[in-house]
PDB file of C-alpha atoms in Angstrom:
ATOM      1  CA  UNK A   1     111.583  91.040  46.757  1.00  0.00           C
ATOM      2  CA  UNK A   2     110.171  94.212  45.318  1.00  0.00           C
ATOM      3  CA  UNK A   3     109.168  94.988  41.755  1.00  0.00           C
ATOM      4  CA  UNK A   4     111.621  94.132  38.982  1.00  0.00           C
ATOM      5  CA  UNK A   5     113.575  97.120  37.763  1.00  0.00           C
ATOM      6  CA  UNK A   6     116.385  96.330  35.280  1.00  0.00           C
ATOM      7  CA  UNK A   7     118.470  93.314  34.389  1.00  0.00           C
ATOM      8  CA  UNK A   8     122.093  94.129  33.540  1.00  0.00           C
ATOM      9  CA  UNK A   9     125.107  91.879  33.204  1.00  0.00           C
ATOM     10  CA  UNK A  10     127.018  93.514  36.083  1.00  0.00           C
ATOM     11  CA  UNK A  11     124.342  92.856  38.718  1.00  0.00           C
ATOM     12  CA  UNK A  12     121.752  90.505  37.281  1.00  0.00           C
ATOM     13  CA  UNK A  13     118.093  91.332  37.816  1.00  0.00           C
ATOM     14  CA  UNK A  14     117.624  94.271  40.176  1.00  0.00           C
ATOM     15  CA  UNK A  15     114.523  94.563  42.334  1.00  0.00           C
ATOM     16  CA  UNK A  16     113.301  97.824  43.814  1.00  0.00           C
ATOM     17  CA  UNK A  17     113.639  97.641  47.597  1.00  0.00           C
ATOM     18  CA  UNK A  18     113.073 101.197  48.827  1.00  0.00           C
ATOM     19  CA  UNK A  19     112.468 104.562  47.164  1.00  0.00           C
ATOM     20  CA  UNK A  20     114.265 107.188  49.230  1.00  0.00           C
ATOM     21  CA  UNK A  21     113.553 110.288  47.108  1.00  0.00           C
ATOM     22  CA  UNK A  22     111.031 110.608  44.280  1.00  0.00           C
ATOM     23  CA  UNK A  23     109.200 113.229  42.307  1.00  0.00           C
ATOM     24  CA  UNK A  24     107.272 111.822  39.348  1.00  0.00           C
ATOM     25  CA  UNK A  25     109.767 108.946  39.212  1.00  0.00           C
ATOM     26  CA  UNK A  26     112.213 107.481  41.727  1.00  0.00           C
ATOM     27  CA  UNK A  27     115.328 109.671  41.977  1.00  0.00           C
ATOM     28  CA  UNK A  28     117.328 108.052  44.793  1.00  0.00           C
ATOM     29  CA  UNK A  29     116.450 104.457  45.581  1.00  0.00           C
ATOM     30  CA  UNK A  30     117.810 101.129  46.792  1.00  0.00           C
ATOM     31  CA  UNK A  31     117.675  97.888  44.825  1.00  0.00           C
ATOM     32  CA  UNK A  32     118.677  94.330  45.636  1.00  0.00           C
ATOM     33  CA  UNK A  33     119.577  91.423  43.413  1.00  0.00           C
ATOM     34  CA  UNK A  34     119.027  87.677  43.734  1.00  0.00           C
ATOM     35  CA  UNK A  35     122.172  87.395  45.897  1.00  0.00           C
ATOM     36  CA  UNK A  36     120.710  89.972  48.339  1.00  0.00           C
ATOM     37  CA  UNK A  37     123.401  92.521  47.470  1.00  0.00           C
ATOM     38  CA  UNK A  38     122.280  96.132  47.820  1.00  0.00           C
ATOM     39  CA  UNK A  39     122.686  98.886  45.259  1.00  0.00           C
ATOM     40  CA  UNK A  40     122.154 102.615  45.771  1.00  0.00           C
ATOM     41  CA  UNK A  41     120.761 104.090  42.556  1.00  0.00           C
ATOM     42  CA  UNK A  42     120.586 107.715  41.479  1.00  0.00           C
ATOM     43  CA  UNK A  43     118.525 108.675  38.428  1.00  0.00           C
ATOM     44  CA  UNK A  44     120.444 111.548  36.831  1.00  0.00           C
ATOM     45  CA  UNK A  45     118.366 111.978  33.644  1.00  0.00           C
ATOM     46  CA  UNK A  46     114.600 111.531  33.813  1.00  0.00           C
ATOM     47  CA  UNK A  47     114.128 111.371  30.038  1.00  0.00           C
ATOM     48  CA  UNK A  48     116.746 108.721  29.224  1.00  0.00           C
ATOM     49  CA  UNK A  49     116.596 107.036  32.602  1.00  0.00           C
ATOM     50  CA  UNK A  50     120.377 107.346  32.944  1.00  0.00           C
ATOM     51  CA  UNK A  51     121.195 106.013  36.382  1.00  0.00           C
ATOM     52  CA  UNK A  52     124.317 105.681  38.516  1.00  0.00           C
ATOM     53  CA  UNK A  53     124.337 102.366  40.407  1.00  0.00           C
ATOM     54  CA  UNK A  54     126.694 101.618  43.302  1.00  0.00           C
ATOM     55  CA  UNK A  55     126.923  98.323  45.160  1.00  0.00           C
ATOM     56  CA  UNK A  56     126.965  99.192  48.854  1.00  0.00           C
ATOM     57  CA  UNK A  57     126.870  97.488  52.222  1.00  0.00           C
ATOM     58  CA  UNK A  58     124.329  98.022  54.999  1.00  0.00           C
ATOM     59  CA  UNK A  59     126.721 100.091  57.108  1.00  0.00           C
ATOM     60  CA  UNK A  60     127.274 102.689  54.388  1.00  0.00           C
ATOM     61  CA  UNK A  61     123.565 102.893  53.699  1.00  0.00           C
ATOM     62  CA  UNK A  62     122.763 103.292  57.393  1.00  0.00           C
ATOM     63  CA  UNK A  63     125.438 105.969  57.826  1.00  0.00           C
ATOM     64  CA  UNK A  64     123.905 107.889  54.916  1.00  0.00           C
ATOM     65  CA  UNK A  65     120.320 107.516  56.162  1.00  0.00           C
ATOM     66  CA  UNK A  66     121.358 108.715  59.650  1.00  0.00           C
ATOM     67  CA  UNK A  67     123.234 111.705  58.145  1.00  0.00           C
ATOM     68  CA  UNK A  68     126.623 110.488  59.347  1.00  0.00           C
ATOM     69  CA  UNK A  69     128.155 110.574  55.851  1.00  0.00           C
ATOM     70  CA  UNK A  70     127.249 112.437  52.679  1.00  0.00           C
ATOM     71  CA  UNK A  71     125.307 110.905  49.807  1.00  0.00           C
ATOM     72  CA  UNK A  72     128.202 111.521  47.411  1.00  0.00           C
ATOM     73  CA  UNK A  73     130.632 109.637  49.659  1.00  0.00           C
ATOM     74  CA  UNK A  74     128.441 106.523  49.571  1.00  0.00           C
ATOM     75  CA  UNK A  75     128.838 106.375  45.789  1.00  0.00           C
ATOM     76  CA  UNK A  76     132.571 107.073  46.069  1.00  0.00           C
ATOM     77  CA  UNK A  77     132.905 104.171  48.567  1.00  0.00           C
ATOM     78  CA  UNK A  78     131.096 101.661  46.341  1.00  0.00           C
ATOM     79  CA  UNK A  79     132.087  98.002  46.663  1.00  0.00           C
ATOM     80  CA  UNK A  80     134.999  97.032  44.386  1.00  0.00           C
ATOM     81  CA  UNK A  81     135.671 100.743  43.822  1.00  0.00           C
ATOM     82  CA  UNK A  82     133.391 101.010  40.767  1.00  0.00           C
ATOM     83  CA  UNK A  83     129.974 102.370  39.920  1.00  0.00           C
ATOM     84  CA  UNK A  84     127.787 101.388  36.994  1.00  0.00           C
ATOM     85  CA  UNK A  85     126.246 103.936  34.672  1.00  0.00           C
ATOM     86  CA  UNK A  86     123.141 102.478  33.043  1.00  0.00           C
ATOM     87  CA  UNK A  87     121.481 104.261  30.127  1.00  0.00           C
ATOM     88  CA  UNK A  88     118.545 103.182  27.956  1.00  0.00           C
ATOM     89  CA  UNK A  89     119.469 103.106  24.263  1.00  0.00           C
ATOM     90  CA  UNK A  90     116.341 103.940  22.236  1.00  0.00           C
ATOM     91  CA  UNK A  91     117.840 102.687  18.966  1.00  0.00           C
ATOM     92  CA  UNK A  92     118.691  99.202  20.212  1.00  0.00           C
ATOM     93  CA  UNK A  93     115.947  99.234  22.872  1.00  0.00           C
ATOM     94  CA  UNK A  94     118.478  97.868  25.357  1.00  0.00           C
ATOM     95  CA  UNK A  95     120.206  99.178  28.434  1.00  0.00           C
ATOM     96  CA  UNK A  96     123.830 100.151  27.848  1.00  0.00           C
ATOM     97  CA  UNK A  97     126.153 100.026  30.849  1.00  0.00           C
ATOM     98  CA  UNK A  98     129.692 101.061  31.618  1.00  0.00           C
ATOM     99  CA  UNK A  99     131.857 100.720  34.719  1.00  0.00           C
ATOM    100  CA  UNK A 100     133.511 103.848  36.095  1.00  0.00           C
ATOM    101  CA  UNK A 101     136.057 104.160  38.890  1.00  0.00           C
ATOM    102  CA  UNK A 102     134.102 105.426  41.897  1.00  0.00           C
ATOM    103  CA  UNK A 103     136.807 107.962  42.768  1.00  0.00           C
ATOM    104  CA  UNK A 104     137.034 109.296  39.228  1.00  0.00           C
ATOM    105  CA  UNK A 105     133.363 109.603  38.273  1.00  0.00           C
ATOM    106  CA  UNK A 106     132.365 113.167  37.443  1.00  0.00           C
ATOM    107  CA  UNK A 107     130.722 115.117  40.251  1.00  0.00           C
ATOM    108  CA  UNK A 108     127.947 115.890  37.713  1.00  0.00           C
ATOM    109  CA  UNK A 109     126.784 112.269  38.052  1.00  0.00           C
ATOM    110  CA  UNK A 110     126.589 112.293  41.857  1.00  0.00           C
ATOM    111  CA  UNK A 111     124.698 114.159  44.579  1.00  0.00           C
ATOM    112  CA  UNK A 112     126.138 117.551  45.456  1.00  0.00           C
ATOM    113  CA  UNK A 113     129.381 117.305  47.427  1.00  0.00           C
ATOM    114  CA  UNK A 114     128.753 117.832  51.131  1.00  0.00           C
ATOM    115  CA  UNK A 115     124.990 117.152  50.852  1.00  0.00           C
ATOM    116  CA  UNK A 116     123.457 114.863  53.461  1.00  0.00           C
ATOM    117  CA  UNK A 117     120.313 112.786  53.017  1.00  0.00           C
ATOM    118  CA  UNK A 118     118.379 114.835  55.625  1.00  0.00           C
ATOM    119  CA  UNK A 119     114.980 113.223  54.936  1.00  0.00           C
ATOM    120  CA  UNK A 120     113.185 111.677  57.848  1.00  0.00           C
ATOM    121  CA  UNK A 121     109.743 110.146  58.061  1.00  0.00           C
ATOM    122  CA  UNK A 122     108.186 106.915  59.299  1.00  0.00           C
ATOM    123  CA  UNK A 123     109.058 105.081  56.075  1.00  0.00           C
ATOM    124  CA  UNK A 124     112.752 105.990  56.416  1.00  0.00           C
ATOM    125  CA  UNK A 125     112.750 105.209  60.151  1.00  0.00           C
ATOM    126  CA  UNK A 126     111.191 101.796  59.492  1.00  0.00           C
ATOM    127  CA  UNK A 127     113.725 101.113  56.731  1.00  0.00           C
ATOM    128  CA  UNK A 128     116.605 102.010  59.077  1.00  0.00           C
ATOM    129  CA  UNK A 129     115.190  99.556  61.637  1.00  0.00           C
ATOM    130  CA  UNK A 130     114.931  96.881  58.921  1.00  0.00           C
ATOM    131  CA  UNK A 131     118.575  97.405  57.896  1.00  0.00           C
ATOM    132  CA  UNK A 132     119.783  97.320  61.510  1.00  0.00           C
ATOM    133  CA  UNK A 133     118.134  93.936  62.003  1.00  0.00           C
ATOM    134  CA  UNK A 134     120.310  92.534  59.234  1.00  0.00           C
ATOM    135  CA  UNK A 135     123.569  93.689  60.782  1.00  0.00           C
ATOM    136  CA  UNK A 136     125.999  91.675  62.799  1.00  0.00           C
ATOM    137  CA  UNK A 137     129.047  93.635  63.876  1.00  0.00           C
ATOM    138  CA  UNK A 138     132.216  91.645  63.287  1.00  0.00           C
ATOM    139  CA  UNK A 139     135.342  93.507  64.318  1.00  0.00           C
ATOM    140  CA  UNK A 140     138.706  92.259  63.089  1.00  0.00           C
ATOM    141  CA  UNK A 141     141.349  92.566  65.776  1.00  0.00           C
ATOM    142  CA  UNK A 142     145.071  91.849  65.813  1.00  0.00           C
ATOM    143  CA  UNK A 143     145.901  89.694  68.836  1.00  0.00           C
ATOM    144  CA  UNK A 144     149.389  88.272  69.432  1.00  0.00           C
ATOM    145  CA  UNK A 145     150.086  87.923  65.678  1.00  0.00           C
ATOM    146  CA  UNK A 146     146.895  85.875  65.260  1.00  0.00           C
ATOM    147  CA  UNK A 147     143.658  87.269  63.951  1.00  0.00           C
ATOM    148  CA  UNK A 148     140.454  86.830  65.875  1.00  0.00           C
ATOM    149  CA  UNK A 149     136.933  87.949  65.168  1.00  0.00           C
ATOM    150  CA  UNK A 150     134.973  89.581  67.945  1.00  0.00           C
ATOM    151  CA  UNK A 151     131.269  89.273  67.381  1.00  0.00           C
ATOM    152  CA  UNK A 152     129.285  91.961  69.105  1.00  0.00           C
ATOM    153  CA  UNK A 153     125.628  91.171  69.648  1.00  0.00           C
ATOM    154  CA  UNK A 154     123.239  93.872  68.595  1.00  0.00           C
ATOM    155  CA  UNK A 155     120.419  92.369  70.654  1.00  0.00           C
ATOM    156  CA  UNK A 156     118.383  91.395  67.604  1.00  0.00           C
ATOM    157  CA  UNK A 157     120.085  88.309  66.153  1.00  0.00           C
ATOM    158  CA  UNK A 158     120.502  84.989  67.829  1.00  0.00           C
ATOM    159  CA  UNK A 159     122.034  83.030  64.947  1.00  0.00           C
ATOM    160  CA  UNK A 160     124.167  83.675  61.883  1.00  0.00           C
ATOM    161  CA  UNK A 161     126.179  81.767  59.296  1.00  0.00           C
ATOM    162  CA  UNK A 162     129.872  82.090  58.534  1.00  0.00           C
ATOM    163  CA  UNK A 163     131.255  81.011  55.167  1.00  0.00           C
ATOM    164  CA  UNK A 164     134.903  81.754  55.855  1.00  0.00           C
ATOM    165  CA  UNK A 165     137.418  79.330  57.271  1.00  0.00           C
ATOM    166  CA  UNK A 166     139.034  80.358  60.525  1.00  0.00           C
ATOM    167  CA  UNK A 167     138.821  80.648  64.246  1.00  0.00           C
ATOM    168  CA  UNK A 168     136.154  82.726  65.921  1.00  0.00           C
ATOM    169  CA  UNK A 169     135.900  83.932  69.511  1.00  0.00           C
ATOM    170  CA  UNK A 170     133.060  85.172  71.645  1.00  0.00           C
ATOM    171  CA  UNK A 171     133.853  85.857  75.276  1.00  0.00           C
ATOM    172  CA  UNK A 172     135.803  82.897  76.676  1.00  0.00           C
ATOM    173  CA  UNK A 173     134.679  80.450  73.983  1.00  0.00           C
ATOM    174  CA  UNK A 174     136.669  79.819  70.815  1.00  0.00           C
ATOM    175  CA  UNK A 175     135.313  77.762  67.922  1.00  0.00           C
ATOM    176  CA  UNK A 176     137.641  76.398  65.243  1.00  0.00           C
ATOM    177  CA  UNK A 177     136.539  75.493  61.754  1.00  0.00           C
ATOM    178  CA  UNK A 178     134.159  72.529  61.902  1.00  0.00           C
ATOM    179  CA  UNK A 179     133.682  72.195  58.167  1.00  0.00           C
ATOM    180  CA  UNK A 180     133.399  74.380  55.130  1.00  0.00           C
ATOM    181  CA  UNK A 181     130.506  76.262  56.673  1.00  0.00           C
ATOM    182  CA  UNK A 182     129.527  76.712  60.309  1.00  0.00           C
ATOM    183  CA  UNK A 183     126.316  77.956  61.856  1.00  0.00           C
ATOM    184  CA  UNK A 184     126.750  79.679  65.189  1.00  0.00           C
ATOM    185  CA  UNK A 185     123.964  80.251  67.675  1.00  0.00           C
ATOM    186  CA  UNK A 186     124.365  83.013  70.225  1.00  0.00           C
ATOM    187  CA  UNK A 187     122.169  81.821  73.065  1.00  0.00           C
ATOM    188  CA  UNK A 188     123.068  84.553  75.533  1.00  0.00           C
ATOM    189  CA  UNK A 189     125.644  87.286  75.982  1.00  0.00           C
ATOM    190  CA  UNK A 190     128.291  84.979  77.489  1.00  0.00           C
ATOM    191  CA  UNK A 191     128.212  81.898  75.233  1.00  0.00           C
ATOM    192  CA  UNK A 192     128.401  80.963  71.619  1.00  0.00           C
ATOM    193  CA  UNK A 193     127.364  77.475  70.595  1.00  0.00           C
ATOM    194  CA  UNK A 194     128.712  76.036  67.338  1.00  0.00           C
TER     195      UNK A 194
END
């Protein structure tokens, strides 16, 4: 984990993972918490440190970093539909927070509408590669009134854990729930061993 940043009740302790844009201080950056959740953070006031924090998933972050979606839309698509506004209170010497509906937050608190990330250097390229390594594509499909999960290998992973109860398919092999948690090992492109 990176350096400690802030500890707020909504997220727990946040650790700086990657600074995406900075001047004298980080402006747009990514943090993680102890649960490995990711948060995109935008410092909107350098003096007070007022920051908009949005819990995001790897896909959204990758889409933004590859200029497939705008920076503003990532905040608007925050997990659970809310963003956190964190502001340092000099009188109490504590960080005040409030939750705001991601679709209703003022445009003044977000990157300019229609603006893409558009930065590219080795650090960003390496970070994109790091994020891609963490992804497993699971596509939910409707099949004869029963749901199945198609797991598409990205060529990087060979094992992953599944916490949900259900039935999973990969090629011609189907694995039913074998307990409260299963570990699946993808040994090649045609088989899945549970």
